[in-house]
């Protein structure tokens, strides 16, 4: 609606009211096909984007609001546990101490650009960090400085490798009890779960609040724990702590596969992540990118880090503005996307583009052929990053949504209709 | 080479080296006379075109292929290297590991692309970010001559994309070597008009604006 880019104005838009019609009164998505069709056709109000993306990524289970809240807490608890385990291991992973410049790159991340990260201790390039908290776990005192706990109105991100052995049987029972209690209390107090827009809360957040927890490196300091999670939520989090630790401990880990190398590359790339986009002019946001990529690389040793992941993550961070949500969204998204980071499958995909063009645009195809251009490798970046670099950041969010609907793939006859429409429009324009 | 009229050459030049050594910055400086500390990591490959009026009778178009530093897509680089006639191998003087990677890049290059006469394509080594160099590195710099001879580099230059040091000179040196090769190689094409770059011909100029 208030899309700043003027080019967007020519798009039809989906208002928040229309958006909410796709859900039932409990917040379950009931019009999946309509949603995909409308998102394909029209621009959704940016304030609905965060919620939309969780559904587009198929990362939001169909939960009632209270289930959702527990689910979000679980996500947070698990991320927190991963973060701790990562921190413990990471500080012992050396990177070659080869930076001879006067201001090595990690210094850049520690620059205090917004004044509230005074305790940030940069990761050292030289092996064992002198500072125990090196990359600063955002949850240093284990008190779960919670992300803007997205209570009921947001979807959560899908469970990952969940099995009863993760402690989830106990967990769901406990959660169920707590949920009941919490529901009762919420009614008593006449206080509904926060449905407020988080962005607003962030903007209006009290700076004094952030000072209260000066050591907290997380992005959530502007809303205190109390604002977000009631007593039951906190109780649930403490119950979750152990299974989350088990979950974290079960993540695969093979440091020999090149984590140290990834660590070095990640640092370079974090500093090159959309720095011209205002969100990433803040170093504290760059540090979120840094942590998420390191944690992902550590616990996905078969994938590690590949250039371009920072670009993909950047969109999730901007849209969710939450480290926890961005991590799980990224994690979920990479399950499908990882194949693109493998050479064979990317080559195959690029070859498919050639085939596609030969089918749908014979003239263009002939042009490429006559230019002896057979490899189409110029599509590599487009496909890898979902056209992120080819458009402005804001427009790339829209592209991501359109691709994320998988609308044309689901209904290939619709693709034909769309093509016909485009031809008809062109015909009309040309008179 | 035909002497009549103005000669035009189109040369495909590769710019390779470890990530974060400043390949994109060097190209931006050379082609657009511009430096920014905020370039994004190159994904796959970027292109830029530099036109040189070499002398009164020769125009040279350098098609610069800026190749991503992470060697995750090794077979793709095989395609990128195809029909290149020269290369810059870049390292960052503030990071020893990027220098150690130079021989890996050079070997990769020699392994994947050769001149029509079967020789290695001329490569120039760029010691980039020399504005940031500390004493430690500069102390060893004299040994680079030996290193270049040993590894088969045509020459090496200290460069700084930020301060615009050494890039023009390095390019001149590489182009001179390419021209020299060009004259000694027996071209099957009757016009002998530079090396055929073929497939990239049409699209390179368009891509220069993309990065």
Coordinates of C-alpha atoms in Angstrom, one line a residue:
Chain A
X1 CA 0.0 0.0 0.0
X2 CA 2.6 2.5 1.1
X3 CA 5.3 0.9 -1.1
X4 CA 7.8 3.6 -1.5
X5 CA 8.8 2.6 -5.0
X6 CA 6.8 4.4 -7.5
X7 CA 7.1 1.5 -9.9
X8 CA 5.0 -0.5 -7.6
X9 CA 2.1 1.9 -7.9
X10 CA 0.9 0.4 -11.1
X11 CA 0.4 -2.9 -9.3
X12 CA -2.9 -3.8 -7.9
X13 CA -2.6 -4.1 -4.1
X14 CA -4.0 -6.4 -1.4
X15 CA -5.1 -4.6 1.7
X16 CA -4.7 -5.9 5.2
X17 CA -8.4 -6.4 5.2
X18 CA -8.3 -8.6 2.2
X19 CA -5.3 -10.4 3.6
X20 CA -7.1 -11.2 6.9
X21 CA -10.0 -12.8 4.9
X22 CA -7.7 -15.7 4.0
X23 CA -7.7 -16.8 7.6
X24 CA -10.3 -18.1 10.0
X25 CA -11.1 -16.5 13.3
X26 CA -8.4 -18.6 14.9
X27 CA -5.8 -17.4 12.6
X28 CA -5.5 -20.5 10.5
X29 CA -4.9 -20.1 6.8
X30 CA -8.0 -21.4 5.1
X31 CA -7.7 -19.9 1.6
X32 CA -4.3 -21.1 0.5
X33 CA -5.1 -21.1 -3.3
X34 CA -6.7 -17.7 -3.1
X35 CA -3.7 -16.4 -1.2
X36 CA -1.2 -17.7 -3.8
X37 CA -3.3 -16.4 -6.7
X38 CA -3.7 -12.9 -5.1
X39 CA 0.0 -12.6 -4.1
X40 CA 0.9 -13.6 -7.6
X41 CA -1.3 -10.9 -9.1
X42 CA -1.0 -8.1 -6.6
X43 CA 1.2 -6.4 -4.0
X44 CA 0.4 -7.3 -0.5
X45 CA 0.5 -4.5 2.0
X46 CA 4.0 -4.6 3.4
X47 CA 2.7 -4.7 7.0
X48 CA 1.4 -8.2 6.3
X49 CA 4.5 -9.4 4.7
X50 CA 6.1 -11.0 7.7
X51 CA 3.1 -13.2 8.3
X52 CA 2.6 -13.9 4.6
X53 CA 6.1 -15.1 4.1
X54 CA 5.8 -17.7 6.8
X55 CA 2.9 -19.2 4.9
X56 CA 4.5 -18.8 1.5
X57 CA 7.5 -20.7 2.8
X58 CA 5.1 -23.3 4.1
X59 CA 6.8 -22.9 7.3
X60 CA 3.8 -22.1 9.4
X61 CA 1.8 -25.0 10.7
X62 CA -1.9 -24.6 11.2
X63 CA -2.0 -23.7 14.8
X64 CA -4.4 -22.0 17.0
X65 CA -3.0 -18.7 18.4
X66 CA -2.1 -20.2 21.7
X67 CA -0.4 -23.2 20.1
X68 CA 1.3 -20.8 17.9
X69 CA 2.7 -18.9 20.9
X70 CA 4.1 -22.1 22.4
X71 CA 5.5 -23.0 19.1
X72 CA 7.2 -19.6 18.8
X73 CA 8.6 -20.1 22.3
X74 CA 10.0 -23.4 21.3
X75 CA 11.6 -21.9 18.2
X76 CA 13.2 -19.4 20.4
X77 CA 14.3 -21.8 22.9
X78 CA 15.9 -24.0 20.3
X79 CA 17.7 -21.2 18.6
X80 CA 19.0 -20.1 21.9
X81 CA 20.3 -23.5 22.6
X82 CA 21.9 -23.7 19.2
X83 CA 23.4 -20.3 19.9
X84 CA 25.0 -21.5 23.1
X85 CA 26.4 -24.7 21.7
X86 CA 27.7 -22.8 18.7
X87 CA 29.3 -20.2 20.9
X88 CA 31.1 -22.8 23.0
X89 CA 32.5 -24.5 20.0
X90 CA 33.2 -21.5 17.9
X91 CA 35.5 -19.8 20.3
X92 CA 37.8 -22.8 19.9
X93 CA 37.8 -22.7 16.1
X94 CA 40.8 -20.8 14.9
X95 CA 40.9 -18.8 11.7
X96 CA 44.3 -18.3 10.1
X97 CA 45.8 -15.2 11.7
X98 CA 46.8 -13.7 8.4
X99 CA 45.4 -10.3 8.5
X100 CA 48.2 -7.8 8.5
X101 CA 46.2 -4.7 7.9
X102 CA 45.8 -2.1 10.5
X103 CA 42.1 -2.4 10.7
X104 CA 41.2 -6.0 10.1
X105 CA 37.6 -6.7 9.0
X106 CA 36.3 -7.9 12.3
X107 CA 36.9 -4.5 13.7
X108 CA 34.3 -3.2 11.3
X109 CA 31.7 -5.3 12.9
X110 CA 32.5 -4.0 16.3
X111 CA 32.2 -0.4 15.4
X112 CA 29.5 1.0 17.5
X113 CA 27.3 2.7 15.1
X114 CA 24.1 2.9 17.1
X115 CA 25.5 3.3 20.6
X116 CA 23.7 0.4 22.3
X117 CA 26.1 -2.4 21.7
X118 CA 28.9 -1.2 23.8
X119 CA 29.7 -4.6 25.0
X120 CA 30.0 -6.2 21.7
X121 CA 33.2 -8.1 21.5
X122 CA 34.3 -8.9 18.0
X123 CA 35.3 -12.3 16.8
X124 CA 39.0 -12.6 16.6
X125 CA 40.6 -13.7 13.4
X126 CA 43.3 -15.3 15.5
X127 CA 41.9 -18.4 16.9
X128 CA 41.0 -18.5 20.5
X129 CA 39.1 -15.5 21.3
X130 CA 40.5 -13.5 24.1
X131 CA 37.0 -12.4 24.9
X132 CA 35.0 -15.2 26.3
X133 CA 31.9 -14.0 24.6
X134 CA 33.6 -13.5 21.3
X135 CA 30.7 -13.4 18.9
X136 CA 28.3 -12.5 21.7
X137 CA 25.6 -14.9 22.2
X138 CA 22.5 -12.9 22.1
X139 CA 21.3 -14.7 25.1
X140 CA 24.3 -14.4 27.4
X141 CA 22.6 -15.0 30.7
X142 CA 20.3 -17.7 29.6
X143 CA 17.4 -15.6 30.5
X144 CA 16.1 -15.7 26.9
X145 CA 16.0 -12.2 26.0
X146 CA 13.1 -13.0 23.9
X147 CA 12.6 -11.9 20.4
X148 CA 9.5 -10.0 20.0
X149 CA 7.5 -13.0 20.9
X150 CA 5.2 -13.2 18.1
X151 CA 2.4 -14.5 20.0
X152 CA -0.7 -15.3 18.2
X153 CA -0.8 -13.2 15.1
X154 CA 2.2 -14.5 13.4
X155 CA 2.8 -17.9 12.1
X156 CA 5.7 -19.8 13.5
X157 CA 8.3 -21.6 11.6
X158 CA 7.9 -25.2 11.0
X159 CA 9.4 -27.8 13.3
X160 CA 12.6 -29.0 12.1
X161 CA 13.9 -32.4 12.9
X162 CA 11.4 -33.1 15.6
X163 CA 10.9 -36.5 17.0
X164 CA 9.7 -37.7 20.3
X165 CA 13.2 -38.2 21.3
X166 CA 13.7 -34.4 21.2
X167 CA 11.6 -34.3 24.2
X168 CA 8.6 -33.1 22.4
X169 CA 6.1 -35.5 23.9
X170 CA 6.8 -34.3 27.4
X171 CA 6.9 -30.9 26.0
X172 CA 3.6 -30.8 24.3
X173 CA 2.0 -32.2 27.3
X174 CA 3.5 -29.5 29.4
X175 CA 2.7 -26.9 26.9
X176 CA -0.9 -28.1 26.8
X177 CA -1.2 -27.6 30.5
X178 CA 0.4 -24.2 30.5
X179 CA -1.7 -23.2 27.5
X180 CA -4.9 -24.0 29.3
X181 CA -3.8 -22.0 32.3
X182 CA -2.6 -19.1 30.2
X183 CA -5.8 -19.0 28.3
X184 CA -7.8 -18.8 31.5
X185 CA -5.6 -16.1 32.9
X186 CA -5.7 -14.1 29.8
X187 CA -9.4 -14.1 29.9
X188 CA -9.5 -13.2 33.5
X189 CA -7.3 -10.3 33.0
X190 CA -9.1 -9.3 30.0
X191 CA -5.8 -9.0 28.3
X192 CA -5.5 -10.4 24.9
X193 CA -2.3 -11.6 23.5
X194 CA -0.5 -8.8 21.8
X195 CA -1.7 -8.4 18.4
X196 CA 0.1 -5.1 18.0
X197 CA 2.4 -4.6 15.1
X198 CA 5.9 -5.4 16.2
X199 CA 7.4 -2.8 14.1
X200 CA 5.5 -0.2 15.9
X201 CA 6.5 -1.6 19.2
X202 CA 10.1 -1.6 18.1
X203 CA 10.0 2.0 17.0
X204 CA 8.3 3.1 20.2
X205 CA 10.5 0.9 22.3
X206 CA 11.9 2.5 25.3
X207 CA 15.6 3.1 25.1
X208 CA 15.9 2.9 28.9
X209 CA 14.8 -0.7 28.6
X210 CA 17.7 -1.5 26.4
X211 CA 20.1 0.0 29.0
X212 CA 18.7 -2.3 31.6
X213 CA 20.4 -5.2 29.8
X214 CA 23.5 -3.6 28.5
X215 CA 25.2 -7.0 27.9
X216 CA 22.5 -8.2 25.7
X217 CA 23.6 -8.3 22.1
X218 CA 20.2 -9.5 20.8
X219 CA 18.0 -7.5 18.6
X220 CA 15.1 -7.8 21.0
X221 CA 16.3 -5.6 23.8
X222 CA 13.9 -2.9 23.0
X223 CA 11.0 -4.9 24.3
X224 CA 11.7 -6.5 27.6
X225 CA 10.9 -10.1 28.4
X226 CA 8.0 -9.1 30.6
X227 CA 6.4 -7.2 27.7
X228 CA 6.4 -10.3 25.6
X229 CA 6.0 -13.4 27.7
X230 CA 3.8 -13.8 30.6
X231 CA 4.6 -15.9 33.6
X232 CA 3.4 -19.1 31.9
X233 CA 5.5 -18.3 28.9
X234 CA 8.5 -18.0 31.1
X235 CA 7.6 -21.3 32.8
X236 CA 7.3 -22.9 29.5
X237 CA 10.6 -21.6 28.4
X238 CA 12.3 -23.1 31.4
X239 CA 10.7 -26.4 30.7
X240 CA 11.8 -26.1 27.1
X241 CA 15.4 -25.4 28.1
X242 CA 16.4 -29.0 28.5
X243 CA 14.8 -30.5 25.4
X244 CA 16.2 -27.6 23.5
X245 CA 19.7 -28.4 24.7
X246 CA 19.2 -32.0 23.7
X247 CA 18.0 -30.7 20.3
X248 CA 21.0 -28.5 19.9
X249 CA 23.4 -31.3 21.0
X250 CA 21.9 -33.6 18.4
X251 CA 22.7 -31.4 15.5
X252 CA 25.3 -32.8 13.2
X253 CA 28.7 -31.3 13.6
X254 CA 31.9 -31.9 11.7
X255 CA 34.4 -29.2 12.2
X256 CA 36.9 -30.8 9.9
X257 CA 34.7 -30.1 6.9
X258 CA 35.8 -26.5 6.8
X259 CA 34.0 -24.5 9.4
X260 CA 37.1 -22.4 10.0
X261 CA 37.2 -21.6 6.3
X262 CA 33.5 -20.8 6.2
X263 CA 34.0 -18.6 9.2
X264 CA 36.5 -16.5 7.3
X265 CA 34.4 -16.2 4.2
X266 CA 31.3 -15.4 6.2
X267 CA 33.0 -12.5 7.9
X268 CA 34.1 -11.1 4.5
X269 CA 30.6 -11.5 3.1
X270 CA 28.7 -10.1 6.1
X271 CA 30.6 -6.9 5.6
X272 CA 29.4 -6.9 2.0
X273 CA 25.7 -7.6 2.7
X274 CA 23.5 -4.9 1.1
X275 CA 25.4 -2.2 2.8
X276 CA 23.7 0.4 0.8
X277 CA 20.4 -0.6 2.1
X278 CA 19.6 1.3 5.3
X279 CA 18.8 -1.8 7.4
X280 CA 22.4 -3.0 7.0
X281 CA 24.0 0.3 7.6
X282 CA 23.4 -0.7 11.3
X283 CA 26.2 -2.9 12.5
X284 CA 23.9 -4.6 15.0
X285 CA 21.9 -6.0 12.1
X286 CA 25.1 -7.1 10.4
X287 CA 26.0 -9.0 13.5
X288 CA 22.7 -10.8 13.3
X289 CA 23.6 -11.9 9.7
X290 CA 27.0 -12.9 11.0
X291 CA 25.6 -15.1 13.8
X292 CA 22.9 -16.7 11.8
X293 CA 25.3 -17.7 9.0
X294 CA 27.9 -19.1 11.4
X295 CA 25.3 -21.1 13.3
X296 CA 23.8 -22.4 10.1
X297 CA 27.2 -23.3 8.7
X298 CA 28.3 -25.0 11.9
X299 CA 25.2 -27.2 12.2
X300 CA 24.9 -28.0 8.5
X301 CA 28.3 -29.2 7.8
X302 CA 27.3 -30.8 4.5
X303 CA 26.3 -27.4 3.2
X304 CA 28.5 -25.1 5.2
X305 CA 28.5 -21.6 3.8
X306 CA 28.2 -20.6 0.2
X307 CA 28.4 -17.1 -1.2
X308 CA 24.9 -15.8 -1.8
X309 CA 23.5 -17.2 1.4
X310 CA 23.9 -13.8 3.0
X311 CA 21.8 -12.3 0.2
X312 CA 19.0 -14.8 0.8
X313 CA 19.1 -14.3 4.6
X314 CA 19.1 -10.5 4.2
X315 CA 15.5 -10.6 2.9
X316 CA 14.3 -12.7 5.8
X317 CA 15.9 -10.4 8.4
X318 CA 14.5 -7.3 6.9
X319 CA 11.0 -8.7 6.6
X320 CA 10.9 -10.3 10.0
X321 CA 13.3 -8.0 11.8
X322 CA 13.8 -10.8 14.2
X323 CA 16.9 -12.9 14.5
X324 CA 15.1 -16.0 15.7
X325 CA 12.4 -15.9 13.0
X326 CA 15.0 -15.1 10.3
X327 CA 17.1 -18.0 11.3
X328 CA 14.3 -20.5 11.1
X329 CA 12.9 -19.1 7.9
X330 CA 16.3 -19.3 6.4
X331 CA 16.8 -22.8 7.7
X332 CA 13.4 -23.8 6.2
X333 CA 14.1 -22.1 2.9
X334 CA 17.5 -23.7 2.6
X335 CA 16.0 -27.1 2.7
X336 CA 14.6 -26.5 -0.8
X337 CA 17.2 -24.1 -1.9
X338 CA 20.3 -26.0 -1.0
X339 CA 20.2 -27.9 -4.3
X340 CA 20.9 -24.6 -6.1
X341 CA 24.1 -24.3 -4.3
X342 CA 25.3 -27.5 -5.8
X343 CA 27.0 -27.3 -9.1
X344 CA 25.4 -30.1 -10.9
X345 CA 21.9 -29.1 -10.1
X346 CA 22.5 -25.5 -10.8
X347 CA 24.0 -26.4 -14.2
X348 CA 20.9 -28.5 -14.8
X349 CA 18.7 -25.6 -13.9
X350 CA 20.5 -23.2 -16.2
X351 CA 20.2 -25.8 -19.0
X352 CA 16.4 -25.8 -18.3
X353 CA 16.3 -22.1 -18.9
X354 CA 17.7 -22.7 -22.3
X355 CA 15.1 -25.3 -23.0
X356 CA 12.4 -23.0 -21.7
X357 CA 13.4 -20.2 -23.9
X358 CA 13.5 -22.4 -26.9
X359 CA 9.9 -23.2 -26.1
X360 CA 8.5 -19.8 -25.2
X361 CA 10.6 -17.3 -27.2
X362 CA 11.9 -18.7 -30.4
X363 CA 13.4 -15.4 -31.5
X364 CA 15.3 -14.9 -28.4
X365 CA 16.5 -18.5 -28.5
X366 CA 17.7 -18.0 -32.1
X367 CA 19.5 -14.9 -31.1
X368 CA 21.4 -16.7 -28.4
X369 CA 22.2 -19.6 -30.7
X370 CA 23.4 -17.3 -33.5
X371 CA 25.6 -15.6 -30.9
X372 CA 27.0 -18.9 -30.0
X373 CA 25.7 -18.5 -26.5
X374 CA 24.8 -22.0 -25.4
X375 CA 25.6 -22.2 -21.8
X376 CA 23.3 -19.5 -20.3
X377 CA 25.5 -19.2 -17.3
X378 CA 24.5 -15.6 -17.1
X379 CA 21.4 -16.8 -15.4
X380 CA 23.3 -18.3 -12.5
X381 CA 23.0 -15.4 -10.2
X382 CA 19.4 -14.7 -11.1
X383 CA 18.4 -18.3 -10.2
X384 CA 20.6 -18.6 -7.2
X385 CA 19.3 -15.4 -5.5
X386 CA 15.8 -15.3 -7.0
X387 CA 16.7 -12.1 -8.9
X388 CA 17.6 -10.3 -5.8
X389 CA 20.5 -8.4 -7.4
X390 CA 18.7 -7.5 -10.5
X391 CA 16.1 -5.3 -8.7
X392 CA 16.1 -2.8 -5.8
X393 CA 15.8 -4.4 -2.4
X394 CA 12.2 -3.5 -2.1
X395 CA 11.3 -4.9 -5.5
X396 CA 13.2 -8.0 -4.8
X397 CA 10.9 -8.7 -1.9
X398 CA 8.0 -8.6 -4.3
X399 CA 9.8 -10.9 -6.7
X400 CA 10.4 -13.3 -3.9
X401 CA 6.8 -13.4 -3.1
X402 CA 5.7 -14.0 -6.6
X403 CA 8.2 -16.8 -6.9
X404 CA 7.2 -18.1 -3.5
X405 CA 3.6 -18.5 -4.5
X406 CA 4.6 -21.3 -6.9
X407 CA 1.3 -20.3 -8.5
X408 CA 2.3 -21.0 -12.1
X409 CA 3.9 -24.2 -11.2
X410 CA 0.8 -25.4 -9.4
X411 CA -1.5 -24.5 -12.3
X412 CA 0.4 -24.7 -15.5
X413 CA -2.7 -24.0 -17.5
X414 CA -2.7 -20.7 -15.7
X415 CA 0.7 -20.0 -17.1
X416 CA -0.8 -20.3 -20.6
X417 CA -3.5 -17.9 -19.7
X418 CA -1.0 -15.4 -18.3
X419 CA 1.1 -15.6 -21.4
X420 CA -2.0 -15.0 -23.5
X421 CA -2.9 -12.1 -21.4
X422 CA 0.5 -10.6 -21.8
X423 CA 0.4 -11.0 -25.5
X424 CA -3.1 -9.5 -25.7
X425 CA -1.8 -6.5 -23.6
X426 CA 1.2 -6.0 -25.8
X427 CA -1.1 -6.2 -28.9
X428 CA -3.3 -3.5 -27.4
X429 CA -0.4 -1.3 -26.5
X430 CA 1.0 -1.5 -29.9
X431 CA -2.4 -0.8 -31.4
Chain B
X1 CA 48.3 -8.5 -39.1
X2 CA 46.6 -6.5 -41.7
X3 CA 48.0 -2.9 -41.8
X4 CA 45.3 -1.1 -43.6
X5 CA 42.8 1.0 -41.7
X6 CA 42.2 1.0 -38.0
X7 CA 42.7 -2.4 -36.3
X8 CA 40.2 -3.5 -33.6
X9 CA 40.8 -6.2 -31.1
X10 CA 38.5 -7.8 -28.7
X11 CA 40.2 -9.6 -25.8
X12 CA 38.7 -11.6 -23.1
X13 CA 40.5 -11.1 -19.8
X14 CA 39.8 -13.0 -16.6
X15 CA 40.1 -11.5 -13.2
X16 CA 40.5 -14.3 -10.6
X17 CA 41.7 -14.7 -7.1
X18 CA 40.5 -15.4 -3.6
X19 CA 37.3 -13.8 -2.4
X20 CA 37.5 -10.4 -0.9
X21 CA 40.8 -9.5 -2.6
X22 CA 39.3 -6.7 -4.5
X23 CA 38.7 -8.1 -8.0
X24 CA 35.5 -6.2 -8.5
X25 CA 37.0 -3.0 -7.0
X26 CA 39.9 -3.2 -9.4
X27 CA 37.6 -3.6 -12.4
X28 CA 35.3 -0.7 -11.2
X29 CA 38.3 1.5 -10.8
X30 CA 39.7 0.6 -14.1
X31 CA 36.5 0.8 -16.1
X32 CA 34.5 3.4 -14.3
X33 CA 37.2 5.3 -12.4
X34 CA 35.2 4.8 -9.3
X35 CA 35.8 3.2 -5.8
X36 CA 33.2 2.1 -3.2
X37 CA 33.9 0.2 0.0
X38 CA 30.5 -1.4 -0.3
X39 CA 30.6 -3.8 -3.3
X40 CA 28.7 -7.0 -2.8
X41 CA 30.3 -10.4 -3.2
X42 CA 30.3 -11.4 -6.9
X43 CA 28.0 -14.4 -7.6
X44 CA 29.0 -16.4 -10.6
X45 CA 30.5 -13.8 -13.0
X46 CA 30.1 -10.2 -13.8
X47 CA 31.3 -8.4 -17.0
X48 CA 32.8 -5.1 -17.8
X49 CA 34.1 -3.6 -21.0
X50 CA 37.0 -1.3 -21.3
X51 CA 37.9 0.4 -24.6
X52 CA 41.6 1.3 -25.1
X53 CA 42.9 3.5 -27.8
X54 CA 46.2 1.7 -27.9
X55 CA 47.8 3.7 -30.6
X56 CA 46.7 5.7 -33.6
X57 CA 45.9 2.6 -35.6
X58 CA 44.7 0.2 -32.9
X59 CA 41.6 0.1 -30.7
X60 CA 41.4 -2.6 -28.1
X61 CA 38.2 -3.8 -26.4
X62 CA 39.0 -5.5 -23.1
X63 CA 36.2 -7.7 -22.0
X64 CA 36.8 -8.2 -18.3
X65 CA 35.3 -11.3 -16.6
X66 CA 35.0 -10.8 -12.9
X67 CA 34.8 -14.3 -11.5
X68 CA 33.5 -15.1 -8.1
X69 CA 36.2 -15.9 -5.5
X70 CA 34.6 -18.9 -3.9
X71 CA 35.6 -22.0 -5.8
X72 CA 32.4 -23.8 -5.1
X73 CA 31.4 -24.0 -8.8
X74 CA 34.6 -25.4 -10.3
X75 CA 33.1 -26.7 -13.5
X76 CA 31.5 -23.4 -14.2
X77 CA 34.8 -21.6 -14.1
X78 CA 35.9 -24.0 -16.9
X79 CA 33.2 -22.4 -19.0
X80 CA 34.1 -18.9 -17.9
X81 CA 37.8 -19.4 -18.7
X82 CA 37.0 -20.6 -22.3
X83 CA 38.8 -18.5 -25.0
X84 CA 40.3 -16.1 -22.6
X85 CA 43.6 -14.6 -23.8
X86 CA 44.9 -13.0 -20.6
X87 CA 44.3 -13.0 -16.8
X88 CA 44.8 -11.0 -13.7
X89 CA 45.4 -13.0 -10.6
X90 CA 44.6 -10.9 -7.6
X91 CA 45.7 -11.3 -3.9
X92 CA 45.3 -9.1 -0.9
X93 CA 48.6 -7.9 0.5
X94 CA 47.1 -7.8 4.0
X95 CA 46.1 -11.5 4.0
X96 CA 48.7 -14.1 3.5
X97 CA 46.2 -16.8 2.8
X98 CA 45.1 -15.0 -0.4
X99 CA 48.7 -15.0 -1.5
X100 CA 49.0 -18.7 -0.8
X101 CA 45.9 -19.3 -2.9
X102 CA 47.6 -17.5 -5.9
X103 CA 49.3 -20.7 -7.1
X104 CA 46.1 -22.6 -6.8
X105 CA 44.4 -20.1 -9.1
X106 CA 47.3 -20.0 -11.5
X107 CA 47.3 -23.8 -11.7
X108 CA 43.5 -23.8 -12.2
X109 CA 43.9 -21.3 -15.0
X110 CA 46.7 -23.2 -16.8
X111 CA 44.7 -26.4 -16.4
X112 CA 41.6 -25.1 -18.0
X113 CA 42.6 -22.7 -20.7
X114 CA 45.4 -22.5 -23.2
X115 CA 46.3 -20.2 -26.1
X116 CA 45.7 -21.6 -29.6
X117 CA 49.4 -22.4 -29.8
X118 CA 49.1 -24.6 -26.7
X119 CA 50.9 -22.2 -24.3
X120 CA 49.5 -20.8 -21.1
X121 CA 47.7 -17.5 -21.3
X122 CA 49.6 -14.6 -20.0
X123 CA 48.8 -13.8 -16.4
X124 CA 49.7 -10.7 -14.4
X125 CA 49.8 -10.9 -10.6
X126 CA 48.2 -8.0 -8.7
X127 CA 49.2 -7.3 -5.1
X128 CA 46.1 -5.4 -4.3
X129 CA 45.3 -3.2 -1.3
X130 CA 48.9 -1.9 -1.2
X131 CA 47.6 1.2 0.5
X132 CA 47.0 -1.0 3.5
X133 CA 50.2 -3.0 3.4
X134 CA 52.2 -3.3 6.5
X135 CA 56.0 -3.5 6.8
X136 CA 55.8 -7.2 7.2
X137 CA 54.6 -7.8 3.7
X138 CA 56.6 -5.1 1.9
X139 CA 59.8 -6.6 3.3
X140 CA 59.2 -9.7 1.2
X141 CA 58.1 -7.9 -1.9
X142 CA 61.5 -8.2 -3.7
X143 CA 61.0 -11.9 -3.8
X144 CA 58.0 -11.6 -5.9
X145 CA 60.1 -11.3 -9.1
X146 CA 61.5 -14.7 -8.4
X147 CA 58.1 -16.0 -7.5
X148 CA 56.6 -14.8 -10.8
X149 CA 59.4 -16.3 -12.8
X150 CA 58.9 -19.6 -11.0
X151 CA 55.1 -19.7 -11.3
X152 CA 55.0 -18.4 -14.9
X153 CA 53.5 -14.9 -14.3
X154 CA 54.3 -12.4 -17.0
X155 CA 54.7 -9.6 -14.4
X156 CA 53.4 -8.4 -11.1
X157 CA 52.2 -5.0 -9.9
X158 CA 51.3 -3.5 -6.6
X159 CA 47.8 -2.1 -6.9
X160 CA 45.3 -0.2 -4.9
X161 CA 41.8 0.2 -6.3
X162 CA 41.1 2.7 -3.5
X163 CA 44.0 5.0 -4.3
X164 CA 44.1 4.2 -8.0
X165 CA 47.6 2.8 -7.9
X166 CA 49.2 0.5 -10.5
X167 CA 46.0 -0.7 -12.3
X168 CA 46.6 1.1 -15.6
X169 CA 50.2 0.0 -15.7
X170 CA 49.2 -3.6 -15.0
X171 CA 46.6 -3.5 -17.7
X172 CA 49.1 -2.0 -20.2
X173 CA 51.6 -4.7 -19.4
X174 CA 49.1 -7.5 -19.9
X175 CA 47.7 -6.0 -23.1
X176 CA 51.2 -5.5 -24.5
X177 CA 51.9 -9.2 -23.8
X178 CA 48.6 -10.2 -25.4
X179 CA 49.4 -8.2 -28.5
X180 CA 52.8 -9.7 -28.7
X181 CA 51.3 -13.2 -28.5
X182 CA 48.7 -12.2 -31.0
X183 CA 51.3 -11.4 -33.6
X184 CA 53.3 -14.5 -33.1
X185 CA 50.3 -16.9 -33.2
X186 CA 49.3 -18.1 -36.6
X187 CA 45.7 -17.3 -36.9
X188 CA 43.5 -19.5 -39.0
X189 CA 41.1 -16.7 -39.7
X190 CA 41.9 -14.8 -42.8
X191 CA 41.2 -11.4 -41.3
X192 CA 43.4 -12.1 -38.3
X193 CA 41.4 -9.5 -36.4
X194 CA 42.0 -10.3 -32.8
X195 CA 41.0 -13.4 -31.0
X196 CA 37.5 -14.5 -31.6
X197 CA 35.5 -14.3 -28.4
X198 CA 32.3 -15.4 -30.0
X199 CA 29.5 -16.1 -27.7
X200 CA 30.1 -13.3 -25.3
X201 CA 30.4 -10.7 -27.9
X202 CA 26.8 -9.5 -27.9
X203 CA 26.0 -9.5 -24.2
X204 CA 29.1 -8.1 -22.5
X205 CA 28.3 -4.4 -23.0
X206 CA 24.8 -4.9 -21.6
X207 CA 26.1 -6.5 -18.4
X208 CA 28.5 -3.8 -17.5
X209 CA 25.7 -1.9 -15.9
X210 CA 24.4 -4.7 -13.8
X211 CA 26.9 -4.8 -11.0

